[in-house]
PDB file of C-alpha atoms in Angstrom:
ATOM      1  CA  ASN A   1       6.358  47.317 -33.871  1.00 76.00           C
ATOM      2  CA  ALA A   2       9.594  47.216 -35.840  1.00 84.00           C
ATOM      3  CA  GLY A   3      11.593  46.610 -32.644  1.00 94.00           C
ATOM      4  CA  VAL A   4      15.250  47.653 -32.913  1.00 97.00           C
ATOM      5  CA  THR A   5      16.415  48.706 -36.370  1.00 97.00           C
ATOM      6  CA  GLN A   6      19.967  49.372 -37.532  1.00 98.00           C
ATOM      7  CA  THR A   7      21.355  50.928 -40.683  1.00 97.00           C
ATOM      8  CA  PRO A   8      23.338  50.262 -42.725  1.00 97.00           C
ATOM      9  CA  LYS A   9      23.507  46.468 -42.736  1.00 97.00           C
ATOM     10  CA  PHE A  10      26.953  46.424 -44.364  1.00 97.00           C
ATOM     11  CA  GLN A  11      29.628  49.100 -44.681  1.00 97.00           C
ATOM     12  CA  VAL A  12      33.188  49.250 -45.979  1.00 97.00           C
ATOM     13  CA  LEU A  13      35.396  52.143 -44.917  1.00 97.00           C
ATOM     14  CA  LYS A  14      38.948  53.192 -45.548  1.00 97.00           C
ATOM     15  CA  THR A  15      41.267  53.888 -42.625  1.00 98.00           C
ATOM     16  CA  GLY A  16      40.698  57.404 -41.338  1.00 97.00           C
ATOM     17  CA  GLN A  17      37.167  57.812 -42.656  1.00 97.00           C
ATOM     18  CA  SER A  18      34.322  58.638 -40.315  1.00 96.00           C
ATOM     19  CA  MET A  19      30.771  57.344 -40.274  1.00 96.00           C
ATOM     20  CA  THR A  20      27.672  56.996 -38.125  1.00 98.00           C
ATOM     21  CA  LEU A  21      25.882  53.747 -37.418  1.00 98.00           C
ATOM     22  CA  GLN A  22      22.203  54.372 -36.881  1.00 98.00           C
ATOM     23  CA  CYS A  23      20.029  52.655 -34.276  1.00 98.00           C
ATOM     24  CA  ALA A  24      16.358  53.247 -33.539  1.00 98.00           C
ATOM     25  CA  GLN A  25      13.754  51.526 -31.379  1.00 97.00           C
ATOM     26  CA  ASP A  26       9.990  51.974 -31.237  1.00 96.00           C
ATOM     27  CA  MET A  27       9.323  50.261 -27.897  1.00 94.00           C
ATOM     28  CA  ASN A  28       9.783  53.392 -25.753  1.00 93.00           C
ATOM     29  CA  HIS A  29      12.738  51.791 -23.975  1.00 93.00           C
ATOM     30  CA  GLU A  30      14.865  54.019 -21.797  1.00 92.00           C
ATOM     31  CA  TYR A  31      17.984  51.862 -21.894  1.00 92.00           C
ATOM     32  CA  MET A  32      20.013  51.421 -25.062  1.00 94.00           C
ATOM     33  CA  SER A  33      23.455  49.939 -25.680  1.00 94.00           C
ATOM     34  CA  TRP A  34      26.013  49.383 -28.398  1.00 97.00           C
ATOM     35  CA  TYR A  35      28.041  46.172 -28.591  1.00 97.00           C
ATOM     36  CA  ARG A  36      30.662  44.811 -30.908  1.00 98.00           C
ATOM     37  CA  GLN A  37      31.040  41.132 -31.717  1.00 97.00           C
ATOM     38  CA  ASP A  38      34.358  39.746 -32.886  1.00 96.00           C
ATOM     39  CA  PRO A  39      35.192  36.135 -33.853  1.00 91.00           C
ATOM     40  CA  GLY A  40      36.021  33.988 -30.842  1.00 87.00           C
ATOM     41  CA  MET A  41      34.930  36.642 -28.353  1.00 89.00           C
ATOM     42  CA  GLY A  42      31.778  37.422 -26.455  1.00 89.00           C
ATOM     43  CA  LEU A  43      29.866  40.612 -27.148  1.00 94.00           C
ATOM     44  CA  ARG A  44      31.589  43.630 -25.658  1.00 95.00           C
ATOM     45  CA  LEU A  45      29.853  46.796 -24.528  1.00 94.00           C
ATOM     46  CA  ILE A  46      30.990  50.009 -26.233  1.00 96.00           C
ATOM     47  CA  HIS A  47      28.639  52.688 -24.855  1.00 96.00           C
ATOM     48  CA  TYR A  48      25.256  52.739 -23.226  1.00 93.00           C
ATOM     49  CA  SER A  49      22.492  55.198 -22.346  1.00 93.00           C
ATOM     50  CA  VAL A  50      19.981  55.146 -19.503  1.00 91.00           C
ATOM     51  CA  GLY A  51      17.785  57.813 -21.071  1.00 91.00           C
ATOM     52  CA  ALA A  52      17.711  60.795 -23.399  1.00 93.00           C
ATOM     53  CA  GLY A  53      20.677  63.055 -22.739  1.00 94.00           C
ATOM     54  CA  ILE A  54      22.543  60.476 -20.612  1.00 94.00           C
ATOM     55  CA  THR A  55      25.328  58.290 -21.955  1.00 95.00           C
ATOM     56  CA  ASP A  56      28.264  56.439 -20.444  1.00 93.00           C
ATOM     57  CA  GLN A  57      31.226  54.328 -21.478  1.00 94.00           C
ATOM     58  CA  GLY A  58      31.308  50.578 -21.569  1.00 92.00           C
ATOM     59  CA  GLU A  59      34.185  48.145 -21.779  1.00 91.00           C
ATOM     60  CA  VAL A  60      35.671  49.251 -25.143  1.00 95.00           C
ATOM     61  CA  PRO A  61      34.722  52.911 -25.785  1.00 96.00           C
ATOM     62  CA  ASN A  62      37.917  54.188 -27.435  1.00 96.00           C
ATOM     63  CA  GLY A  63      37.399  55.442 -30.990  1.00 96.00           C
ATOM     64  CA  TYR A  64      33.619  55.716 -30.636  1.00 98.00           C
ATOM     65  CA  ASN A  65      31.241  58.517 -29.698  1.00 97.00           C
ATOM     66  CA  VAL A  66      27.540  58.410 -28.905  1.00 97.00           C
ATOM     67  CA  SER A  67      24.741  60.833 -28.147  1.00 96.00           C
ATOM     68  CA  ARG A  68      21.098  60.367 -27.160  1.00 97.00           C
ATOM     69  CA  SER A  69      18.943  63.322 -28.087  1.00 96.00           C
ATOM     70  CA  THR A  70      15.675  61.322 -28.216  1.00 96.00           C
ATOM     71  CA  THR A  71      14.383  58.166 -26.555  1.00 96.00           C
ATOM     72  CA  GLU A  72      14.120  56.445 -29.922  1.00 97.00           C
ATOM     73  CA  ASP A  73      17.558  57.022 -31.448  1.00 98.00           C
ATOM     74  CA  PHE A  74      21.068  56.114 -30.320  1.00 98.00           C
ATOM     75  CA  PRO A  75      23.665  56.646 -33.085  1.00 98.00           C
ATOM     76  CA  LEU A  76      27.250  55.395 -32.826  1.00 98.00           C
ATOM     77  CA  ARG A  77      29.958  57.512 -34.446  1.00 98.00           C
ATOM     78  CA  LEU A  78      33.361  56.341 -35.586  1.00 97.00           C
ATOM     79  CA  LEU A  79      35.547  59.419 -35.716  1.00 92.00           C
ATOM     80  CA  SER A  80      38.549  58.022 -37.598  1.00 96.00           C
ATOM     81  CA  ALA A  81      38.080  54.398 -38.575  1.00 97.00           C
ATOM     82  CA  ALA A  82      40.872  51.897 -37.931  1.00 97.00           C
ATOM     83  CA  PRO A  83      41.223  48.276 -39.096  1.00 97.00           C
ATOM     84  CA  SER A  84      40.819  47.189 -35.454  1.00 97.00           C
ATOM     85  CA  GLN A  85      37.249  48.448 -35.647  1.00 97.00           C
ATOM     86  CA  THR A  86      36.338  45.831 -38.227  1.00 98.00           C
ATOM     87  CA  SER A  87      33.545  43.995 -36.465  1.00 98.00           C
ATOM     88  CA  VAL A  88      29.814  43.365 -36.290  1.00 98.00           C
ATOM     89  CA  TYR A  89      28.005  46.027 -34.292  1.00 98.00           C
ATOM     90  CA  PHE A  90      24.771  45.407 -32.429  1.00 98.00           C
ATOM     91  CA  CYS A  91      22.449  47.914 -30.864  1.00 97.00           C
ATOM     92  CA  ALA A  92      20.167  46.756 -28.039  1.00 95.00           C
ATOM     93  CA  SER A  93      17.392  48.246 -25.952  1.00 94.00           C
ATOM     94  CA  SER A  94      15.556  47.292 -22.772  1.00 91.00           C
ATOM     95  CA  TYR A  95      12.756  48.647 -20.609  1.00 87.00           C
ATOM     96  CA  GLU A  96      14.698  48.184 -17.399  1.00 78.00           C
ATOM     97  CA  PHE A  97      18.343  48.259 -16.477  1.00 74.00           C
ATOM     98  CA  ALA A  98      20.274  45.829 -18.678  1.00 67.00           C
ATOM     99  CA  ALA A  99      20.945  43.747 -15.557  1.00 68.00           C
ATOM    100  CA  ARG A 100      17.245  43.158 -14.922  1.00 71.00           C
ATOM    101  CA  GLY A 101      15.345  43.609 -18.125  1.00 76.00           C
ATOM    102  CA  GLU A 102      15.244  41.552 -21.285  1.00 85.00           C
ATOM    103  CA  GLN A 103      17.392  43.100 -23.995  1.00 90.00           C
ATOM    104  CA  PHE A 104      16.191  43.299 -27.565  1.00 94.00           C
ATOM    105  CA  PHE A 105      18.930  43.329 -30.174  1.00 96.00           C
ATOM    106  CA  GLY A 106      18.941  44.828 -33.642  1.00 97.00           C
ATOM    107  CA  PRO A 107      20.004  42.861 -36.736  1.00 97.00           C
ATOM    108  CA  GLY A 108      23.557  44.234 -36.679  1.00 97.00           C
ATOM    109  CA  THR A 109      25.872  46.251 -38.928  1.00 98.00           C
ATOM    110  CA  ARG A 110      28.840  44.446 -40.442  1.00 97.00           C
ATOM    111  CA  LEU A 111      31.699  46.947 -40.754  1.00 98.00           C
ATOM    112  CA  THR A 112      34.967  46.389 -42.604  1.00 98.00           C
ATOM    113  CA  VAL A 113      37.776  48.915 -42.328  1.00 97.00           C
ATOM    114  CA  LEU A 114      40.492  48.601 -44.968  1.00 97.00           C
TER     115      LEU A 114
ATOM    116  CA  LYS B   1      37.500  38.195 -12.467  1.00 84.00           C
ATOM    117  CA  ASN B   2      33.946  37.930 -13.761  1.00 87.00           C
ATOM    118  CA  GLN B   3      33.859  35.287 -16.488  1.00 92.00           C
ATOM    119  CA  VAL B   4      31.405  33.104 -18.364  1.00 96.00           C
ATOM    120  CA  GLU B   5      32.705  29.903 -19.936  1.00 97.00           C
ATOM    121  CA  GLN B   6      30.670  27.811 -22.369  1.00 98.00           C
ATOM    122  CA  SER B   7      31.175  24.292 -23.595  1.00 97.00           C
ATOM    123  CA  PRO B   8      31.433  22.729 -26.015  1.00 97.00           C
ATOM    124  CA  GLN B   9      32.669  25.372 -28.439  1.00 97.00           C
ATOM    125  CA  SER B  10      30.806  23.629 -31.255  1.00 97.00           C
ATOM    126  CA  LEU B  11      28.489  20.664 -31.634  1.00 97.00           C
ATOM    127  CA  ILE B  12      27.021  18.693 -34.518  1.00 98.00           C
ATOM    128  CA  ILE B  13      23.921  16.555 -34.005  1.00 98.00           C
ATOM    129  CA  LEU B  14      21.360  14.758 -36.147  1.00 98.00           C
ATOM    130  CA  GLU B  15      17.890  16.172 -36.544  1.00 98.00           C
ATOM    131  CA  GLY B  16      15.541  14.806 -33.920  1.00 98.00           C
ATOM    132  CA  LYS B  17      18.252  14.188 -31.321  1.00 98.00           C
ATOM    133  CA  ASN B  18      18.546  15.966 -27.978  1.00 98.00           C
ATOM    134  CA  CYS B  19      21.553  17.949 -26.811  1.00 98.00           C
ATOM    135  CA  THR B  20      22.781  19.875 -23.779  1.00 98.00           C
ATOM    136  CA  LEU B  21      24.959  22.964 -23.735  1.00 98.00           C
ATOM    137  CA  GLN B  22      26.919  23.993 -20.652  1.00 98.00           C
ATOM    138  CA  CYS B  23      27.686  27.334 -19.041  1.00 98.00           C
ATOM    139  CA  ASN B  24      29.935  27.907 -16.013  1.00 98.00           C
ATOM    140  CA  TYR B  25      30.331  31.327 -14.511  1.00 96.00           C
ATOM    141  CA  THR B  26      32.361  33.177 -11.920  1.00 94.00           C
ATOM    142  CA  VAL B  27      30.259  36.325 -11.603  1.00 86.00           C
ATOM    143  CA  SER B  28      29.530  38.123  -8.378  1.00 85.00           C
ATOM    144  CA  PRO B  29      27.242  39.591  -7.259  1.00 86.00           C
ATOM    145  CA  PHE B  30      24.864  37.555  -9.412  1.00 86.00           C
ATOM    146  CA  SER B  31      21.575  38.977 -10.679  1.00 87.00           C
ATOM    147  CA  ASN B  32      20.324  36.639 -13.374  1.00 91.00           C
ATOM    148  CA  LEU B  33      21.415  34.283 -16.140  1.00 94.00           C
ATOM    149  CA  ARG B  34      20.165  34.403 -19.695  1.00 95.00           C
ATOM    150  CA  TRP B  35      20.393  32.199 -22.742  1.00 97.00           C
ATOM    151  CA  TYR B  36      20.260  33.765 -26.193  1.00 97.00           C
ATOM    152  CA  LYS B  37      19.966  32.192 -29.633  1.00 98.00           C
ATOM    153  CA  GLN B  38      21.814  33.915 -32.457  1.00 97.00           C
ATOM    154  CA  ASP B  39      21.119  32.838 -36.018  1.00 97.00           C
ATOM    155  CA  THR B  40      23.837  33.498 -38.572  1.00 94.00           C
ATOM    156  CA  GLY B  41      23.776  37.144 -39.646  1.00 93.00           C
ATOM    157  CA  ARG B  42      21.155  38.119 -37.060  1.00 95.00           C
ATOM    158  CA  GLY B  43      21.094  39.658 -33.615  1.00 96.00           C
ATOM    159  CA  PRO B  44      20.756  37.544 -30.448  1.00 96.00           C
ATOM    160  CA  VAL B  45      17.233  36.648 -29.350  1.00 96.00           C
ATOM    161  CA  SER B  46      16.389  35.891 -25.731  1.00 94.00           C
ATOM    162  CA  LEU B  47      15.352  32.320 -24.887  1.00 96.00           C
ATOM    163  CA  THR B  48      15.211  32.376 -21.073  1.00 95.00           C
ATOM    164  CA  ILE B  49      16.078  34.575 -18.110  1.00 93.00           C
ATOM    165  CA  MET B  50      16.540  32.953 -14.672  1.00 93.00           C
ATOM    166  CA  THR B  51      17.064  34.623 -11.325  1.00 90.00           C
ATOM    167  CA  PHE B  52      18.886  33.184  -8.334  1.00 85.00           C
ATOM    168  CA  SER B  53      15.801  31.403  -7.013  1.00 89.00           C
ATOM    169  CA  GLU B  54      14.816  29.691 -10.264  1.00 91.00           C
ATOM    170  CA  ASN B  55      16.157  26.218 -11.034  1.00 93.00           C
ATOM    171  CA  THR B  56      14.466  25.530 -14.342  1.00 96.00           C
ATOM    172  CA  LYS B  57      12.814  27.536 -17.076  1.00 96.00           C
ATOM    173  CA  SER B  58      11.388  26.320 -20.360  1.00 96.00           C
ATOM    174  CA  ASN B  59      10.646  27.959 -23.679  1.00 96.00           C
ATOM    175  CA  GLY B  60       9.114  25.390 -25.998  1.00 97.00           C
ATOM    176  CA  ARG B  61      11.735  22.738 -26.755  1.00 98.00           C
ATOM    177  CA  TYR B  62      14.386  24.716 -24.863  1.00 98.00           C
ATOM    178  CA  THR B  63      14.867  24.052 -21.143  1.00 98.00           C
ATOM    179  CA  ALA B  64      17.430  25.939 -19.092  1.00 98.00           C
ATOM    180  CA  THR B  65      18.605  24.875 -15.644  1.00 97.00           C
ATOM    181  CA  LEU B  66      20.518  26.854 -13.060  1.00 96.00           C
ATOM    182  CA  ASP B  67      22.537  25.669 -10.077  1.00 95.00           C
ATOM    183  CA  ALA B  68      23.507  28.840  -8.249  1.00 91.00           C
ATOM    184  CA  ASP B  69      25.543  26.908  -5.681  1.00 92.00           C
ATOM    185  CA  THR B  70      27.917  25.428  -8.253  1.00 94.00           C
ATOM    186  CA  LYS B  71      27.512  28.404 -10.621  1.00 95.00           C
ATOM    187  CA  GLN B  72      26.522  26.214 -13.522  1.00 97.00           C
ATOM    188  CA  SER B  73      23.743  26.381 -16.089  1.00 98.00           C
ATOM    189  CA  SER B  74      22.707  24.155 -18.941  1.00 98.00           C
ATOM    190  CA  LEU B  75      20.474  24.555 -21.968  1.00 98.00           C
ATOM    191  CA  HIS B  76      18.756  21.375 -23.099  1.00 98.00           C
ATOM    192  CA  ILE B  77      17.272  21.196 -26.586  1.00 98.00           C
ATOM    193  CA  THR B  78      14.738  18.466 -27.172  1.00 98.00           C
ATOM    194  CA  ALA B  79      13.960  16.859 -30.542  1.00 98.00           C
ATOM    195  CA  SER B  80      16.269  19.172 -32.442  1.00 98.00           C
ATOM    196  CA  GLN B  81      15.227  20.737 -35.740  1.00 98.00           C
ATOM    197  CA  LEU B  82      17.266  22.156 -38.597  1.00 98.00           C
ATOM    198  CA  SER B  83      16.184  25.631 -37.484  1.00 97.00           C
ATOM    199  CA  ASP B  84      17.977  25.092 -34.175  1.00 98.00           C
ATOM    200  CA  SER B  85      21.293  25.519 -36.010  1.00 98.00           C
ATOM    201  CA  ALA B  86      22.669  28.687 -34.433  1.00 98.00           C
ATOM    202  CA  SER B  87      25.023  30.058 -31.818  1.00 98.00           C
ATOM    203  CA  TYR B  88      23.772  29.839 -28.225  1.00 98.00           C
ATOM    204  CA  ILE B  89      25.109  32.472 -25.880  1.00 98.00           C
ATOM    205  CA  CYS B  90      25.059  32.346 -22.090  1.00 97.00           C
ATOM    206  CA  VAL B  91      24.976  35.762 -20.401  1.00 95.00           C
ATOM    207  CA  VAL B  92      25.250  36.492 -16.686  1.00 93.00           C
ATOM    208  CA  SER B  93      24.284  39.848 -15.248  1.00 90.00           C
ATOM    209  CA  LEU B  94      25.826  41.594 -12.293  1.00 85.00           C
ATOM    210  CA  ALA B  95      23.578  42.891  -9.575  1.00 79.00           C
ATOM    211  CA  ASN B  96      23.638  46.565  -8.701  1.00 68.00           C
ATOM    212  CA  GLN B  97      24.886  47.668 -12.102  1.00 66.00           C
ATOM    213  CA  ALA B  98      23.383  49.929 -14.720  1.00 64.00           C
ATOM    214  CA  GLY B  99      24.711  49.606 -18.233  1.00 61.00           C
ATOM    215  CA  THR B 100      27.829  47.573 -17.664  1.00 66.00           C
ATOM    216  CA  ALA B 101      26.100  44.632 -16.098  1.00 80.00           C
ATOM    217  CA  LEU B 102      26.204  41.840 -18.676  1.00 89.00           C
ATOM    218  CA  ILE B 103      29.007  39.300 -18.964  1.00 91.00           C
ATOM    219  CA  PHE B 104      28.777  37.397 -22.260  1.00 94.00           C
ATOM    220  CA  GLY B 105      30.059  33.924 -22.981  1.00 96.00           C
ATOM    221  CA  LYS B 106      31.665  33.192 -26.342  1.00 97.00           C
ATOM    222  CA  GLY B 107      28.835  30.940 -27.392  1.00 97.00           C
ATOM    223  CA  THR B 108      28.342  27.358 -28.537  1.00 98.00           C
ATOM    224  CA  THR B 109      27.781  26.830 -32.244  1.00 97.00           C
ATOM    225  CA  LEU B 110      25.201  24.127 -32.848  1.00 98.00           C
ATOM    226  CA  SER B 111      24.769  22.492 -36.242  1.00 98.00           C
ATOM    227  CA  VAL B 112      21.771  20.225 -36.802  1.00 98.00           C
ATOM    228  CA  SER B 113      22.031  18.010 -39.847  1.00 97.00           C
ATOM    229  CA  SER B 114      19.407  15.902 -41.598  1.00 94.00           C
TER     230      SER B 114
END
């Protein structure tokens, strides 16, 4: 099993550009989440999904969109990138609710917005 | 307010020595407490998950303790190795939550030198 994979690993954008961060898992997990990690702060939840076709907002959802058309994939879209979105983004999946089940994290995407 | 505080912020120890990292939380209702290890440039990896009724849990040279009465946890690393150099993140989960259940600490950065 590859676990949780993310692409790209690094990305540089200009303000106003859009892009999609890809996340895939091969563990047949229902629950998937997107987090951002900024220096001096704990991971913060952006969006999450409890199954295909079901998504919801986390703590910091503004400026991001998600969709979940399959169990395996959970892409994160930046509609109009801003410098405040410079961060490291992690995708995670779990078999149970995040509160109960062990979460498996991807390797991260380091995004810089100029 | 639900919070997770970790101390120290950073720590430097010699290879072969033991160390203890602290985590205090004010999270209610409590479901479980996790410790993650995050190597530089990688995603967090789960070390232990403890529920309310568990006082101690080990994973090789890593031993986590939980005192639910005082809302404190510690992670003890025995006979440290260079590969233990990483950030250690304490995470507390809220009961009765779906996706928005995890409260992340800011982490303790451990450096093991030879």
